[in-house]
Each structure stands twice: as C-alpha cells, then as structure tokens.
Amino acid sequence: MNFLLHPLTLVTFFPLVGVVVLLFLRDEQKTLARWVALVTSLITFGISLAVLAQFNPANPDLQLAIDLPWIPLAGWEIHYFLAVDGLSILLVLLTTLLTAVSVLSTWTAVEDRVKQFMIFFLLLEVGMVGVFLAQDLFLFYVFWEFTLVPMYFLIGIWGGGRRTYAAVKFFLYTMAGSILMLLAILWLGIYQGSFQMPALIAKGGIPANIEFWLFLAFAAAFAIKVPMWPLHSWLPDAHVEAPTAGSVILAGVLLKMGTYGFLRFNLSLFPQATVQLAPWMAGLAVIGILYGAAVSYAQKDVKKLVAYSSVSHLGFVMLGLFALNPQGVQGGILQMVNHGLSTGALFIIVGMIYERRHTREMDAFGGLWKVMPIYGALTLIVALSSMGLPGLNGFVGEFTILLGAWGAGQPGAALGSTWFAGLAAVGVILAAVYILLMFQKLFLGPVTKEENRVLLDLNWREVVTLVPLIVLIFWIGLYPKPFFMLMAPAVDKLVAAVQAASAVALIP
Amino acid sequence: MFFQETVSQAPQFFGLVPWIVFFPVIGLLFNIAFGGMILKRSPAGEKIVGWVASIASGLTFVVSVLLLVSLLGHPEGMVVPLAEWIKIGSFSANWSFQVDTLSVVMMLVVSIVGTLIHIYSIGYMHEDVRHNGDPGRYGRFFVFMNLFIVSMMILVSADNYLMLFVGWEGVGLCSYLLIGFWYDKGEDGIGNAVAGKKAMITTRIGDVGMLLALFAMFWAFGSLDFNTIFAKAPQVAAASPVIILLITLFMLVAVTGKSAQIPLYVWLPDAMAGPTPVSALIHAATMVTAGVYLVARSADLYILEPQAQFMVTLVGSATALFAATIAVGQFDIKKVLAYSTVSQLGFMVAAVGMGAFVAGMFHLVTHAFFKGLLFLSAGSVIQGVERGAHHIEHDPKLKKQSKSLGPDFDPQDMRNMGGLRSRMKVTFWVYLIGAISLSGLPPLAGFWSKDEILAEANKLYIWAYVLLAIAAIFTAFYMTRQVLMVFFGKPRSAAAEHAQESPPVMTIPLMILAGLTVLGGLINLPEFHTLEHWMEHTLGQAIHKAEFVMLVAALSTVLALLAIVAGWWFYNPRRYEAFWAEPAAKRPDDPLRRLIGPLFELWKNKYWIDELYWAAILNPYIALSRFLADVVDWRFWHDWFHDQALFGGFNRLTGLLAGRIDLGIIDGIANGLGTLAQRVAAVLRSVQTGFVRNYALSIFLGVVIILGYLLLR
C-alpha cells in the first residue's frame, strides 16, 4: 500500500495538513484559524471512522499494518510500523473525537494567538494518535515524547496564573519517567534484537529478574502519566492551569496513554512480572480510588475537584487491567473511553462557567440550575455518568472492572483477595459524595450572588459541543455491545498470553 | 433470531411487557421536548402536560392488566428478551423481562398507585408551583415522575439482578431529583437539596452491598439470571454454604438502604422535603418496598440460609418497633407518616425474612393502598391549610383580625390544625379509612395483611411476634393521636379555621384509593388465599401455608382498640383543648410529656441517631478528606516533597557543583585552562536557571552518557 495514502498514516498525520494551512494565515484571521482547525480535526475524525470501517473486530491481531524500515542501525533497525487492534481502536476514535470537540469548545475561550494555539493543538493530535498506533518501541517513544512539546506550550502560553510552573512541572515529571522507559527500550533493542512488538513478543524468554526491572522501568513512565497514586502531584497543577481544551485532552487522552502503555507493553512484553506485581499495582490502584475521592471532596475549586476525581477514576482502570481477566481488562479499556467522555465533558462544563464568571470557586455559585436550565440538565447527566449511575456509560465500565477484580480475588487468580474489589466498591459511594456536593454547590439552593442572576444559558455552539459526548454516554450505558465487540478478541488473546506465559507464577 | 421465535410462540400479551417501560419513556420524552413550549403557549398547558404523563402511566396499567390476563392462562409466566446488554467472556446480562406472578403483582401496584398519583398531581402541582413561586417547573415534575415509573418498572420486571440494579439505582436518582424538587427551598434555602443528597448517598451505601452481592453471585453461579441462580442454588449451597450467607447478607445491606431499615433508615424522614405526591408514590407506596420485593424475589436463596433469615427478621422487626416509637413523638403530619412507613416496612421485611413471603407481599400491596392514601390525604390537608392561609392574606379584614400567621407559619405542623373534619369532609373520611386500616382494625385491608404477618411470626419467631405486636400497639396509638390532632376539636390557627377542601382532580383519586383500602384485603382472605395460590407459581417451594389464627387476630384487634382508647384518653378534643388553653409558657409541647417526659424527648429527637451519625461518620470523613487534601496532598506532598525536596534539592545540588568546580578550578590553575573552566562552569550554572530546556538538556545528556556506555562497553 502506498505509504502516504495508508489509512493509518493518514489518520496520524492528516492534522499536519491543517498545520500547514494555518501557517499561511495571518494572526488576525482568528475565525478562519478556528475553522481550519475544526475542519481538519473533523476530517481526521472521519478518517478514523474509515479506519474503523476497515477494521475487522473478529481478528485478535494487529491489523492494517504498515511496516517500513526507517533507521537501520548495526544489528537492529527501527521501523516505521503502525497498526491497530482491539486494544487501541477505541482510543484512536476517542482521540480524534475529543480533539474536534475540544477545538469547538475553545471557540470563544481562546482569543489570544489563536493560530498558534490551533497549530499546537493539531500537532498534539499527531502525537497522540501516533502513540496509540505505533508498534515499534522507538517510534512509540518518539510519539510519546513528542506529545509533551505542544502540551507544554498549550499550558505555558494559554494557561492560568501559575502556568509556567505547571508547564515545567508537567514536562519534567513526565520526562523523568520516560527516561527509565527509554533505557528499558534500549535494553530490549540490544538484547532482544528488535524494537517491533510482534517480534519481541514472539521472542520472549527474558530472564525473570530482568523482566521485573524492565516492567518497573516501563511502569515508571506509564504510572506517572496515568497518574497512579502517589505520582499524581503534577496533575492538579497541570489541570488547573491548562486552558479548557488542554484539560479536556489532558484528562481525556493523555492520561489514557499511561493506562494504554501498561496494557500494550507491560502486559504483553513482561507477563511474568505482570502477574507477580499485579497485587501491588491493584493495591496502588485501590489507594488511588479512595484517596482521589476523599481529596476531591475537600476541594473548593471545581476544576481541581474534577482533576482529583481523575485519580480516582483512573484507579478503577488500573484495577481492571491488573485483574488480568477478560471482564477486568475489557472493563478497563471501556472505562478509559468513559473517563475521556465524562471527564472531558466535565472540563468543558467547567470551562463554560469560567468563561462567564472568571472564577472556579464553588462558593461563588449556587442556584445556577434556575438561571441556566439547559446547562444544569446537561451537567447533571454528565455528573451522573461520572459517578457511575446505571444506564449511563460509567456504570458499565465500573461494574465490569469490579466484577473482574472480584473474580481475580478468587484463590489462585491474579489478585488473590476480594478485598481489592470490596474496597474499590467503597469508591462508588465516595464518588457520589463528591459529585453530588459539586452539583449542589453549583446548581442547587437559591441564587445568592447578584452576578449569577444574569448569566446566559448555553448557546447553540456550546450545546453542540456537549451533545456528541452525551449521546455516547447514553449509548455506551444502554448498549455497550458494539464497543465490547471491538475489543473482545484482542483482549482474550492478551489475557490468554499473560496466563500462558506465567503459568508458573499463577499458582502460588 | 432465537429471541424472536420464543416471543412469537408466547401467549399473545406477554410480548407486550417492554411497553411498561416504553410508554413512560415516550411520555417523558414528549414532555422534555414540548412541555416547556406547551406550558408557555397554551392556557390549558398544565392539563396537557399532566395528562400526557398520567396517560403514559395509565397505559402501563393497561399493559399490566393484559399481562395478568395472560398469566391466568399461563401462570408459569415467561422471560421476554429485548436486547443483549453486556457480554464479556463468560459474563452476560441482557435487557430481558420476567413476566411471572410475582413481578406482575408489583407492576399492578406500581401502575395503579402511580397513575392515581399522577392524576392527583395535576391538581396538587398546580397549586404547589404557585405556592413556591415557579410555575415553570410544572413540566419538570411530570418528567421526573414518568422517569420514576420507568425505573420502577425496570426494577420489578427484570429477569436478572443486573437489570434489577439499573432500576434500583434509577429509582434512587428519581428520589434524589424529586426530594430536591424545590432545590432552592427548605432550611437556609438548601435544606431540600441536602435532604435529596442524603437520600441518594445513604441508599448508595446499600447499593454497594447490592453490587458486592452481584459479584459474589456471578462468580458462584456463573450468571446473574434469576432462573439460573435459583436452579443452581441448592447445589451451590451444598458445596459452600458460606457463599449463600455472604450473598444474602450483602443483599440485606441493600434492603436496609432502599427500604429504610436500621441502620440506614435515616434518609426517609428527611425525604419528606419532596412534594407530597412524591412522598406518597416513592417514599411510601412503591420505591421503598423494593427491598421487600428483592427478598421475596430471592426467596430461593434465603430459604437455604437460616442465619440470613434470622438477620433479616431481626432487622425488620426491630425497625418496626423502633420507628413506631419515634412516630409518637412527631408533630409534622408528614413526619408521623414517614416514621410509620419505616415501621410498616419493618413489618414487611420481617415477614419476608422469616419466610412468610406471601404475607410480606400482601402487606406490601395493602400498604401501598392505605399509605398512598394517607400521604395524598395529608397533602390535601396541607394544601387545605395553605388555602386557608392564602385566603386570610387576601382578605384585609381577616388579615387584621388574625394575628399569628407569621412567615414561619408551618402548614404541616399538626399543632396548627384541628377541626378540619367539618372543613374538609372528603379528606377527613378517606383519611379516617386509611388510619383505621393502618391501625389494623378489621375488616380493612391493613388488618388482614398485618394479621397474617403476626400469625406467621407467632409460629416461627416468637420474639419477633412480641416486637411486632408492640409496634402494632404504637401504630394504633400514633394514628389516633394524629387523626384527633388534625381533624377534631377546634381549629388552633386562623389558617385551619379557613381551610378549604381540595378540587375533584385530587379527591377522586383519594376516593379510589380509599375503595382499594377497604377492599384490598380481599386478595388474600383466610380460607381463599388467592394471593398465596397466585404466588405459588413463582415462589414454589419457598411458600409455606399461611394459617389464620383466631387467637392472634382477636388479640391484635383488642390491643389495637386499647391503643385507640389510650390515644383518645390523651388527645380527645375536650382534654386537648383544655391542655391547649393553658398559658404557652407553662404547658409542654404535648400532653404525653407530663406522663413520660424523658421518653417523649427521646422519641421527638429520634433517639439522636442523626447526631450520632454526624459525630461518628460524617464529621470524621470530612475531617479526613480535608486533612488528606490540605496537609498530606498539598502541603506535604506537593509543596514540601516535590517543590522543596525534589526541585529545590536539584537546584541546590547543581548550584553547589557549579560553585565548587568554578572556584576550585580557578584557584588551582590560573592559566588558559581557567577560561575553559569558566565556560564549563557557566554551562553548569545555567542548569539552575529554571528554564525547562536546560533541565531537559541535562536529562538528555545523562541518557546519552548511559547510552554511550551501553553501546561501547
């Protein structure tokens, strides 16, 4: 297949077309810049749907692969190797959808240097899609690090009051973890003789003690990105200071790069260490669930509340992945999508009120439902999705994750104790506690502040921004079958591989 | 394909069962889409919106009746699948409906009571939205009410525990939304919203119990479908009885949440913040009985585990007595009924706990009628008094005469009532019927169902019988107190003086419910046992034959009569008026206080359980979360560890290196090398500039060095 017209190349690099067009615009052509970015991201989304159309859900293996030698080195070579499978297809779709939605959400929020903003945004999309498609470790690393740069500038230029601090912290933190991963990648390249995932998986046979350290080196990069407790300290800063669209992408996609990394690389490359460390990872995940929920409850800034809630939600994802059974892993993947939708929507919602009032202190609000009924109703749906109400998407993910984790607690299974699931289930209560408090503080009670009485309800553009997310929230909640169908064969294969490779470790 | 064939073979009407969910969905979508517009444009807008919702609810009644008809011919019922929902590996759960004698009883109760309350609300909300000053919210009320019917129908018609759980949490959401319907009213303007949140969170504690039960069930049975689980239950119980105990006790936690039992009952009295039709439908007749339904539905599991049955019975009968005592000490007309509901739910839970599933379901049905009736009548009373207050406000002459109607006049306080018997005749008579039924006097519905529970308890758990019989005495006493305070004697406020009867759209549903209260006992009279035979088709071997024990029935009738006499003695109009005539400073708030002051104080303050929960659970959690957020996460982890120890330490280290090397080299070699050294030092010094590119550079340098080592060694 022609390199440039290969669907995966297209879906990854098409945003560059938009970047090139934007470069020709003048700075004051703001509306045009927005339209260029929106159209570009919509076309990219369209391409990703075309990829979906060519995707065969029954096939558990990598599909639509394009594998070309890129940088030949002595003994081993780096490939331009993109492919998609059931583990990544949904995340690619999520990325392209959220990028378009974010561009729309930022229509009036960003007035300063619009052109540059959009350029960085489209560059970010290239990096993110690349991360989910790359099947060569070196190529993956390039995309992985590349996402840092546009995000660094998005936070550092268009962010809030402490943007420089937050941007530097975000950059250093993620980079510190990535370095360890890079070393592990190099080890694999040198001693296993390849950077390509299929070859590495086929070769296997890494000595158990080395596998253990390699697992940890990869985990360092991914755990910071997720972020797993206690490595979450960069998250509240980055989220609070980032512009709305940046927060949406940060929570919606960038965090998923961490959980996806665990899924794609740690589980398949280091199955023995995975089984060995699963209770530890699950333990940290459960702490994250409870800790994130408790800390969210005490926040006064609504954006910070949503940021900490991500720690809790991503804890559920990690718990599901390390349950190492089909229920847990599929639930984990679906919950990545769910979190992208509902937390993405929550950040958009926070951005809408920030644009109107230029504050995010919850005490500054109250009674907004009366003033802005449409805004209130849409927020309620998203909030309920976030707290896992049955019939909406969050429940399907949380339920399957906990079901898997409980099953993994059976004697001889990955976690060995049902306490992980039992304690994580307490997080379901705590989620209701902080979400309902947030809804109450913003929307219920009487309108106490004069400036809130005159707020305008959502306009058409804002409603259109939220509608696709809300449609998906209902769709996944009521009929998740198509989504599970896409990932099931790939997950089954992965789970079987982990169990086969670690048959010794599974029996204590 | 498989689904289609099974449905087409079915008796005609079974296939209609999904419509009990679809009709109210259509109703609520209509009102979401057009409700606002209709209310604005049409003078009859409220009627259209209200009747659309009522008809949507009424159609579910039609469907339920058709299902009933089909069941008469095919009492074994059937499962009607709609769509696949979640399927992962060995796990699967479908959107699939179970039509059997148990679920159809629930559907009938929900649709009859639900429809009557929808119609009643057309009138009630017309006044309520004006009284609360926001007529625009009229449509929203009916959307939420229809959503409630949707959720409740999903709950009772599910063929598996996961779909049941969707309805289970769905009704919780509706409860939250409707308790907080006037979310800008209540104490400090936020009281109602807080009450809604309390309900949602408290019941969610129970819901997590349910979730855990689901997990344990799936991994023990490999399925969440009722039929599979019940078929496998004996075999699983034989292999490991502890798993059945675990499942049934987790479910008990869920029951205590949703059905307001000890220790999670605390949300239900606060839920009275919702509009009164909501209290009648959700917090008396239907939603709160979901726990009873759950235990009855899971009868095949409970009968395998006597320990679990014991626990359920204990919780139910203790709650029955505990709440009945609190009801005696309340002054708010709805609070009395709320605690009464908690107490009556205790009767039902105790019944299904001890294995008297039919008795429990029987009481569920009759209670839905008479408690729905009582709440709606209470709503009529409250609006009657509000109408009186309104009347005074708009009549200058009256306004001058009557002195004491301040802004904090409480139209729900029974001490502000009295003498409503002659002013609201219909309401009085239907209220009286409800009260007598609740008190357990023959031949009204409540007598038959309560007596069946007592007879079973007498046979199975004698201590439970004692608790329940005492609770029944309290019940008759507090209802007598309430009826006398509200309807008899002279009016004790100007508003009560001018109270007016409610319109027919409200009183006609009341009369229908009163009729059902009178006749409801017929469904399971002794000798006939209609309901029992009906349920046998579903509950099978879990049912044991109920007997009518004359002695038990006679004794409880006598006890109820004695309690009524005692109530009359304390609260008869003459005595109560004399008590009321004493100077306000000298007399206590209630005549009962003179006899049993400390006990009354205990009851009035609900044993201080709310305060206990605040001190033991809520405040500690709030403190913990603040501590974690402010001290641990922010000051220690964020500020100290990361900013000071890590970044600060790195900066100091590089500064030190730069300084040492700089100085050392300059001191040591004072020649051309010095210049070079200065350059090196300058480069190193720049590391501490705070620019990210420098940090990145240093990290990359490190990598290059390590990489070089790896490649070249």
mmCIF file with all atom_site columns, N, CA and C in Angstrom, chain B residues 327-337 381 410-420 431 478-479 481-488 490 492-493 496 571 576 580 590:
data_model
loop_
_atom_site.group_PDB
_atom_site.id
_atom_site.type_symbol
_atom_site.label_atom_id
_atom_site.label_alt_id
_atom_site.label_comp_id
_atom_site.label_asym_id
_atom_site.label_entity_id
_atom_site.label_seq_id
_atom_site.pdbx_PDB_ins_code
_atom_site.Cartn_x
_atom_site.Cartn_y
_atom_site.Cartn_z
_atom_site.occupancy
_atom_site.B_iso_or_equiv
_atom_site.pdbx_formal_charge
_atom_site.auth_seq_id
_atom_site.auth_comp_id
_atom_site.auth_asym_id
_atom_site.auth_atom_id
_atom_site.pdbx_PDB_model_num
ATOM 1   N N  . ALA B 1 327 ? -42.510 7.747  65.792 1.00 0.00 ? 327 ALA B N  1
ATOM 2   C CA . ALA B 1 327 ? -43.686 8.387  65.191 1.00 0.00 ? 327 ALA B CA 1
ATOM 3   C C  . ALA B 1 327 ? -44.560 9.043  66.250 1.00 0.00 ? 327 ALA B C  1
ATOM 4   N N  . VAL B 1 328 ? -44.567 8.482  67.454 1.00 0.00 ? 328 VAL B N  1
ATOM 5   C CA . VAL B 1 328 ? -45.400 9.055  68.513 1.00 0.00 ? 328 VAL B CA 1
ATOM 6   C C  . VAL B 1 328 ? -44.941 10.462 68.874 1.00 0.00 ? 328 VAL B C  1
ATOM 7   N N  . GLY B 1 329 ? -43.648 10.728 68.744 1.00 0.00 ? 329 GLY B N  1
ATOM 8   C CA . GLY B 1 329 ? -43.115 12.000 69.201 1.00 0.00 ? 329 GLY B CA 1
ATOM 9   C C  . GLY B 1 329 ? -43.013 13.078 68.139 1.00 0.00 ? 329 GLY B C  1
ATOM 10  N N  . GLN B 1 330 ? -43.663 12.883 66.980 1.00 0.00 ? 330 GLN B N  1
ATOM 11  C CA . GLN B 1 330 ? -43.555 13.865 65.901 1.00 0.00 ? 330 GLN B CA 1
ATOM 12  C C  . GLN B 1 330 ? -44.764 14.786 65.836 1.00 0.00 ? 330 GLN B C  1
ATOM 13  N N  . PHE B 1 331 ? -44.547 16.011 65.371 1.00 0.00 ? 331 PHE B N  1
ATOM 14  C CA . PHE B 1 331 ? -45.647 16.975 65.224 1.00 0.00 ? 331 PHE B CA 1
ATOM 15  C C  . PHE B 1 331 ? -45.963 17.261 63.767 1.00 0.00 ? 331 PHE B C  1
ATOM 16  N N  . ASP B 1 332 ? -44.985 17.007 62.887 1.00 0.00 ? 332 ASP B N  1
ATOM 17  C CA . ASP B 1 332 ? -45.186 17.267 61.470 1.00 0.00 ? 332 ASP B CA 1
ATOM 18  C C  . ASP B 1 332 ? -46.049 16.138 60.899 1.00 0.00 ? 332 ASP B C  1
ATOM 19  N N  . ILE B 1 333 ? -47.146 16.501 60.237 1.00 0.00 ? 333 ILE B N  1
ATOM 20  C CA . ILE B 1 333 ? -48.098 15.480 59.778 1.00 0.00 ? 333 ILE B CA 1
ATOM 21  C C  . ILE B 1 333 ? -47.421 14.456 58.874 1.00 0.00 ? 333 ILE B C  1
ATOM 22  N N  . LYS B 1 334 ? -46.469 14.932 58.043 1.00 0.00 ? 334 LYS B N  1
ATOM 23  C CA . LYS B 1 334 ? -45.799 14.002 57.132 1.00 0.00 ? 334 LYS B CA 1
ATOM 24  C C  . LYS B 1 334 ? -44.719 13.186 57.826 1.00 0.00 ? 334 LYS B C  1
ATOM 25  N N  . LYS B 1 335 ? -44.099 13.767 58.848 1.00 0.00 ? 335 LYS B N  1
ATOM 26  C CA . LYS B 1 335 ? -43.064 13.024 59.569 1.00 0.00 ? 335 LYS B CA 1
ATOM 27  C C  . LYS B 1 335 ? -43.675 11.819 60.288 1.00 0.00 ? 335 LYS B C  1
ATOM 28  N N  . VAL B 1 336 ? -44.873 12.009 60.864 1.00 0.00 ? 336 VAL B N  1
ATOM 29  C CA . VAL B 1 336 ? -45.543 10.884 61.517 1.00 0.00 ? 336 VAL B CA 1
ATOM 30  C C  . VAL B 1 336 ? -45.717 9.754  60.509 1.00 0.00 ? 336 VAL B C  1
ATOM 31  N N  . LEU B 1 337 ? -46.210 10.147 59.327 1.00 0.00 ? 337 LEU B N  1
ATOM 32  C CA . LEU B 1 337 ? -46.441 9.125  58.303 1.00 0.00 ? 337 LEU B CA 1
ATOM 33  C C  . LEU B 1 337 ? -45.126 8.516  57.816 1.00 0.00 ? 337 LEU B C  1
ATOM 34  N N  . VAL B 1 381 ? -54.691 17.894 53.110 1.00 0.00 ? 381 VAL B N  1
ATOM 35  C CA . VAL B 1 381 ? -54.798 18.668 54.351 1.00 0.00 ? 381 VAL B CA 1
ATOM 36  C C  . VAL B 1 381 ? -53.872 19.872 54.309 1.00 0.00 ? 381 VAL B C  1
ATOM 37  N N  . ASP B 1 410 ? -46.070 27.114 59.868 1.00 0.00 ? 410 ASP B N  1
ATOM 38  C CA . ASP B 1 410 ? -45.817 25.808 59.270 1.00 0.00 ? 410 ASP B CA 1
ATOM 39  C C  . ASP B 1 410 ? -47.132 25.091 58.992 1.00 0.00 ? 410 ASP B C  1
ATOM 40  N N  . PRO B 1 411 ? -47.529 24.999 57.737 1.00 0.00 ? 411 PRO B N  1
ATOM 41  C CA . PRO B 1 411 ? -48.815 24.365 57.427 1.00 0.00 ? 411 PRO B CA 1
ATOM 42  C C  . PRO B 1 411 ? -48.790 22.851 57.617 1.00 0.00 ? 411 PRO B C  1
ATOM 43  N N  . GLN B 1 412 ? -47.634 22.292 57.976 1.00 0.00 ? 412 GLN B N  1
ATOM 44  C CA . GLN B 1 412 ? -47.575 20.847 58.176 1.00 0.00 ? 412 GLN B CA 1
ATOM 45  C C  . GLN B 1 412 ? -47.581 20.474 59.655 1.00 0.00 ? 412 GLN B C  1
ATOM 46  N N  . ASP B 1 413 ? -47.504 21.468 60.529 1.00 0.00 ? 413 ASP B N  1
ATOM 47  C CA . ASP B 1 413 ? -47.455 21.188 61.962 1.00 0.00 ? 413 ASP B CA 1
ATOM 48  C C  . ASP B 1 413 ? -48.860 20.898 62.458 1.00 0.00 ? 413 ASP B C  1
ATOM 49  N N  . MET B 1 414 ? -49.044 19.708 63.032 1.00 0.00 ? 414 MET B N  1
ATOM 50  C CA . MET B 1 414 ? -50.391 19.309 63.458 1.00 0.00 ? 414 MET B CA 1
ATOM 51  C C  . MET B 1 414 ? -50.914 20.202 64.570 1.00 0.00 ? 414 MET B C  1
ATOM 52  N N  . ARG B 1 415 ? -50.002 20.878 65.282 1.00 0.00 ? 415 ARG B N  1
ATOM 53  C CA . ARG B 1 415 ? -50.465 21.780 66.344 1.00 0.00 ? 415 ARG B CA 1
ATOM 54  C C  . ARG B 1 415 ? -51.154 23.007 65.770 1.00 0.00 ? 415 ARG B C  1
ATOM 55  N N  . ASN B 1 416 ? -50.912 23.280 64.472 1.00 0.00 ? 416 ASN B N  1
ATOM 56  C CA . ASN B 1 416 ? -51.593 24.404 63.828 1.00 0.00 ? 416 ASN B CA 1
ATOM 57  C C  . ASN B 1 416 ? -52.913 23.985 63.194 1.00 0.00 ? 416 ASN B C  1
ATOM 58  N N  . MET B 1 417 ? -53.307 22.743 63.385 1.00 0.00 ? 417 MET B N  1
ATOM 59  C CA . MET B 1 417 ? -54.514 22.272 62.704 1.00 0.00 ? 417 MET B CA 1
ATOM 60  C C  . MET B 1 417 ? -55.658 22.148 63.699 1.00 0.00 ? 417 MET B C  1
ATOM 61  N N  . GLY B 1 418 ? -56.447 21.114 63.567 1.00 0.00 ? 418 GLY B N  1
ATOM 62  C CA . GLY B 1 418 ? -57.610 20.936 64.432 1.00 0.00 ? 418 GLY B CA 1
ATOM 63  C C  . GLY B 1 418 ? -58.873 21.364 63.718 1.00 0.00 ? 418 GLY B C  1
ATOM 64  N N  . GLY B 1 419 ? -59.930 20.601 63.961 1.00 0.00 ? 419 GLY B N  1
ATOM 65  C CA . GLY B 1 419 ? -61.236 20.987 63.437 1.00 0.00 ? 419 GLY B CA 1
ATOM 66  C C  . GLY B 1 419 ? -61.396 20.889 61.939 1.00 0.00 ? 419 GLY B C  1
ATOM 67  N N  . LEU B 1 420 ? -60.521 20.159 61.271 1.00 0.00 ? 420 LEU B N  1
ATOM 68  C CA . LEU B 1 420 ? -60.638 20.097 59.814 1.00 0.00 ? 420 LEU B CA 1
ATOM 69  C C  . LEU B 1 420 ? -61.746 19.140 59.371 1.00 0.00 ? 420 LEU B C  1
ATOM 70  N N  . TYR B 1 431 ? -59.169 9.896  55.043 1.00 0.00 ? 431 TYR B N  1
ATOM 71  C CA . TYR B 1 431 ? -58.059 9.809  55.989 1.00 0.00 ? 431 TYR B CA 1
ATOM 72  C C  . TYR B 1 431 ? -58.398 8.812  57.084 1.00 0.00 ? 431 TYR B C  1
ATOM 73  N N  . TYR B 1 478 ? -50.352 6.175  67.617 1.00 0.00 ? 478 TYR B N  1
ATOM 74  C CA . TYR B 1 478 ? -49.961 7.426  66.939 1.00 0.00 ? 478 TYR B CA 1
ATOM 75  C C  . TYR B 1 478 ? -50.947 7.832  65.866 1.00 0.00 ? 478 TYR B C  1
ATOM 76  N N  . MET B 1 479 ? -51.640 6.858  65.265 1.00 0.00 ? 479 MET B N  1
ATOM 77  C CA . MET B 1 479 ? -52.642 7.259  64.265 1.00 0.00 ? 479 MET B CA 1
ATOM 78  C C  . MET B 1 479 ? -53.834 7.929  64.928 1.00 0.00 ? 479 MET B C  1
ATOM 79  N N  . ARG B 1 481 ? -53.697 9.614  67.700 1.00 0.00 ? 481 ARG B N  1
ATOM 80  C CA . ARG B 1 481 ? -53.196 10.948 68.061 1.00 0.00 ? 481 ARG B CA 1
ATOM 81  C C  . ARG B 1 481 ? -53.260 11.876 66.853 1.00 0.00 ? 481 ARG B C  1
ATOM 82  N N  . GLN B 1 482 ? -52.818 11.355 65.704 1.00 0.00 ? 482 GLN B N  1
ATOM 83  C CA . GLN B 1 482 ? -52.771 12.219 64.524 1.00 0.00 ? 482 GLN B CA 1
ATOM 84  C C  . GLN B 1 482 ? -54.165 12.630 64.063 1.00 0.00 ? 482 GLN B C  1
ATOM 85  N N  . VAL B 1 483 ? -55.058 11.646 63.969 1.00 0.00 ? 483 VAL B N  1
ATOM 86  C CA . VAL B 1 483 ? -56.404 11.968 63.483 1.00 0.00 ? 483 VAL B CA 1
ATOM 87  C C  . VAL B 1 483 ? -57.066 12.980 64.417 1.00 0.00 ? 483 VAL B C  1
ATOM 88  N N  . LEU B 1 484 ? -56.911 12.765 65.721 1.00 0.00 ? 484 LEU B N  1
ATOM 89  C CA . LEU B 1 484 ? -57.550 13.679 66.671 1.00 0.00 ? 484 LEU B CA 1
ATOM 90  C C  . LEU B 1 484 ? -56.949 15.078 66.569 1.00 0.00 ? 484 LEU B C  1
ATOM 91  N N  . MET B 1 485 ? -55.636 15.168 66.471 1.00 0.00 ? 485 MET B N  1
ATOM 92  C CA . MET B 1 485 ? -54.999 16.492 66.405 1.00 0.00 ? 485 MET B CA 1
ATOM 93  C C  . MET B 1 485 ? -55.358 17.228 65.128 1.00 0.00 ? 485 MET B C  1
ATOM 94  N N  . VAL B 1 486 ? -55.467 16.498 64.029 1.00 0.00 ? 486 VAL B N  1
ATOM 95  C CA . VAL B 1 486 ? -55.685 17.172 62.746 1.00 0.00 ? 486 VAL B CA 1
ATOM 96  C C  . VAL B 1 486 ? -57.156 17.528 62.538 1.00 0.00 ? 486 VAL B C  1
ATOM 97  N N  . PHE B 1 487 ? -58.040 16.583 62.820 1.00 0.00 ? 487 PHE B N  1
ATOM 98  C CA . PHE B 1 487 ? -59.409 16.761 62.345 1.00 0.00 ? 487 PHE B CA 1
ATOM 99  C C  . PHE B 1 487 ? -60.403 17.150 63.432 1.00 0.00 ? 487 PHE B C  1
ATOM 100 N N  . PHE B 1 488 ? -60.092 16.860 64.699 1.00 0.00 ? 488 PHE B N  1
ATOM 101 C CA . PHE B 1 488 ? -61.099 17.059 65.734 1.00 0.00 ? 488 PHE B CA 1
ATOM 102 C C  . PHE B 1 488 ? -60.852 18.348 66.500 1.00 0.00 ? 488 PHE B C  1
ATOM 103 N N  . LYS B 1 490 ? -61.368 22.202 67.997 1.00 0.00 ? 490 LYS B N  1
ATOM 104 C CA . LYS B 1 490 ? -61.485 23.492 67.324 1.00 0.00 ? 490 LYS B CA 1
ATOM 105 C C  . LYS B 1 490 ? -60.201 23.807 66.584 1.00 0.00 ? 490 LYS B C  1
ATOM 106 N N  . ARG B 1 492 ? -56.830 25.426 65.638 1.00 0.00 ? 492 ARG B N  1
ATOM 107 C CA . ARG B 1 492 ? -55.872 26.092 66.512 1.00 0.00 ? 492 ARG B CA 1
ATOM 108 C C  . ARG B 1 492 ? -55.085 27.174 65.780 1.00 0.00 ? 492 ARG B C  1
ATOM 109 N N  . SER B 1 493 ? -55.437 27.431 64.508 1.00 0.00 ? 493 SER B N  1
ATOM 110 C CA . SER B 1 493 ? -54.821 28.567 63.825 1.00 0.00 ? 493 SER B CA 1
ATOM 111 C C  . SER B 1 493 ? -55.848 29.138 62.873 1.00 0.00 ? 493 SER B C  1
ATOM 112 N N  . ALA B 1 496 ? -56.170 27.135 59.693 1.00 0.00 ? 496 ALA B N  1
ATOM 113 C CA . ALA B 1 496 ? -57.003 25.945 59.798 1.00 0.00 ? 496 ALA B CA 1
ATOM 114 C C  . ALA B 1 496 ? -58.477 26.331 59.842 1.00 0.00 ? 496 ALA B C  1
ATOM 115 N N  . TYR B 1 571 ? -55.768 12.529 73.874 1.00 0.00 ? 571 TYR B N  1
ATOM 116 C CA . TYR B 1 571 ? -55.925 13.569 72.857 1.00 0.00 ? 571 TYR B CA 1
ATOM 117 C C  . TYR B 1 571 ? -57.368 13.866 72.506 1.00 0.00 ? 571 TYR B C  1
ATOM 118 N N  . TYR B 1 576 ? -57.687 17.875 75.094 1.00 0.00 ? 576 TYR B N  1
ATOM 119 C CA . TYR B 1 576 ? -56.611 18.526 74.356 1.00 0.00 ? 576 TYR B CA 1
ATOM 120 C C  . TYR B 1 576 ? -56.828 20.035 74.307 1.00 0.00 ? 576 TYR B C  1
ATOM 121 N N  . TRP B 1 580 ? -54.489 22.878 75.648 1.00 0.00 ? 580 TRP B N  1
ATOM 122 C CA . TRP B 1 580 ? -54.057 23.950 74.750 1.00 0.00 ? 580 TRP B CA 1
ATOM 123 C C  . TRP B 1 580 ? -54.343 25.328 75.341 1.00 0.00 ? 580 TRP B C  1
ATOM 124 N N  . ASP B 1 590 ? -46.571 18.674 74.313 1.00 0.00 ? 590 ASP B N  1
ATOM 125 C CA . ASP B 1 590 ? -47.503 17.570 74.089 1.00 0.00 ? 590 ASP B CA 1
ATOM 126 C C  . ASP B 1 590 ? -47.987 17.026 75.428 1.00 0.00 ? 590 ASP B C  1
#
